Amino acid sequence: MLNRVCQILSILSFLMVTSVIGGGYMGYKYVTSEQFKAKLMNEVLGNVQGLMPKILDKGLPEMTGPTIPEFKQPKI
């Protein structure tokens, strides 16, 4: 009886390990794929483009100040 229980637990353990390894591999392949990169880039750019006009209107000054004069080192 104990032998049968150990065999069943061994089979279940093997199935769990192979499913975790297979899921990790498939997840890695998906995250490193070009489709995922394109999907993520489109999502980010879509969000940024929606925010840009609002930020640019608030952040850009009408006129900038004068340039900073050149710093001259003293002669030693």
Short mmCIF file of C-alpha atoms in Angstrom, two decimals:
data_model
loop_
_atom_site.label_atom_id
_atom_site.label_comp_id
_atom_site.label_asym_id
_atom_site.label_seq_id
_atom_site.Cartn_x
_atom_site.Cartn_y
_atom_site.Cartn_z
CA MET A 1 0.00 0.00 0.00
CA LEU A 2 2.78 2.45 0.92
CA ASN A 3 4.59 1.55 -2.28
CA ARG A 4 1.51 2.49 -4.33
CA VAL A 5 1.16 5.86 -2.52
CA CYS A 6 4.84 6.63 -3.13
CA GLN A 7 4.49 5.83 -6.82
CA ILE A 8 1.47 8.13 -7.18
CA LEU A 9 3.26 10.94 -5.34
CA SER A 10 6.30 10.44 -7.55
CA ILE A 11 4.20 10.71 -10.70
CA LEU A 12 2.43 13.84 -9.41
CA SER A 13 5.77 15.40 -8.49
CA PHE A 14 7.15 14.67 -11.96
CA LEU A 15 4.08 16.23 -13.60
CA MET A 16 4.35 19.36 -11.44
CA VAL A 17 8.05 19.82 -12.17
CA THR A 18 7.61 19.37 -15.91
CA SER A 19 4.66 21.79 -15.98
CA VAL A 20 6.64 24.45 -14.06
CA ILE A 21 9.64 24.05 -16.37
CA GLY A 22 7.44 24.08 -19.48
CA GLY A 23 5.49 27.13 -18.28
CA GLY A 24 8.70 28.99 -17.48
CA TYR A 25 10.14 28.21 -20.88
CA MET A 26 6.98 29.30 -22.69
CA GLY A 27 6.82 32.49 -20.62
CA TYR A 28 10.44 33.29 -21.39
CA LYS A 29 9.90 32.72 -25.11
CA TYR A 30 6.83 34.99 -25.08
CA VAL A 31 8.53 37.82 -23.18
CA THR A 32 11.58 37.77 -25.48
CA SER A 33 9.52 37.57 -28.70
CA GLU A 34 9.22 40.43 -31.17
CA GLN A 35 5.43 40.38 -30.86
CA PHE A 36 5.62 41.11 -27.14
CA LYS A 37 8.13 43.93 -27.70
CA ALA A 38 5.91 45.50 -30.36
CA LYS A 39 2.80 45.17 -28.21
CA LEU A 40 4.54 46.73 -25.21
CA MET A 41 6.02 49.56 -27.29
CA ASN A 42 2.62 50.39 -28.82
CA GLU A 43 1.06 50.47 -25.35
CA VAL A 44 3.75 52.76 -23.95
CA LEU A 45 3.75 55.09 -26.95
CA GLY A 46 -0.03 55.29 -26.91
CA ASN A 47 0.01 56.40 -23.27
CA VAL A 48 2.85 58.87 -23.81
CA GLN A 49 1.26 60.45 -26.89
CA GLY A 50 -1.90 61.10 -24.93
CA LEU A 51 0.04 62.92 -22.22
CA MET A 52 2.47 64.88 -24.39
CA PRO A 53 0.22 67.77 -25.55
CA LYS A 54 -0.87 68.48 -21.97
CA ILE A 55 2.68 68.42 -20.63
CA LEU A 56 4.13 70.45 -23.50
CA ASP A 57 1.49 73.17 -23.12
CA LYS A 58 2.27 73.54 -19.42
CA GLY A 59 6.03 73.12 -19.55
CA LEU A 60 7.29 75.20 -22.45
CA PRO A 61 8.05 78.84 -21.67
CA GLU A 62 7.16 81.67 -24.04
CA MET A 63 10.71 83.03 -24.00
CA THR A 64 13.96 81.79 -22.55
CA GLY A 65 16.51 83.81 -20.61
CA PRO A 66 19.92 84.96 -21.76
CA THR A 67 22.78 82.53 -22.19
CA ILE A 68 25.16 81.84 -19.35
CA PRO A 69 28.46 83.67 -19.78
CA GLU A 70 31.52 81.55 -20.34
CA PHE A 71 33.41 80.72 -17.18
CA LYS A 72 37.08 81.67 -17.40
CA GLN A 73 39.55 80.04 -15.09
CA PRO A 74 41.95 82.32 -13.25
CA LYS A 75 45.57 82.22 -14.31
CA ILE A 76 47.88 80.73 -11.75
#
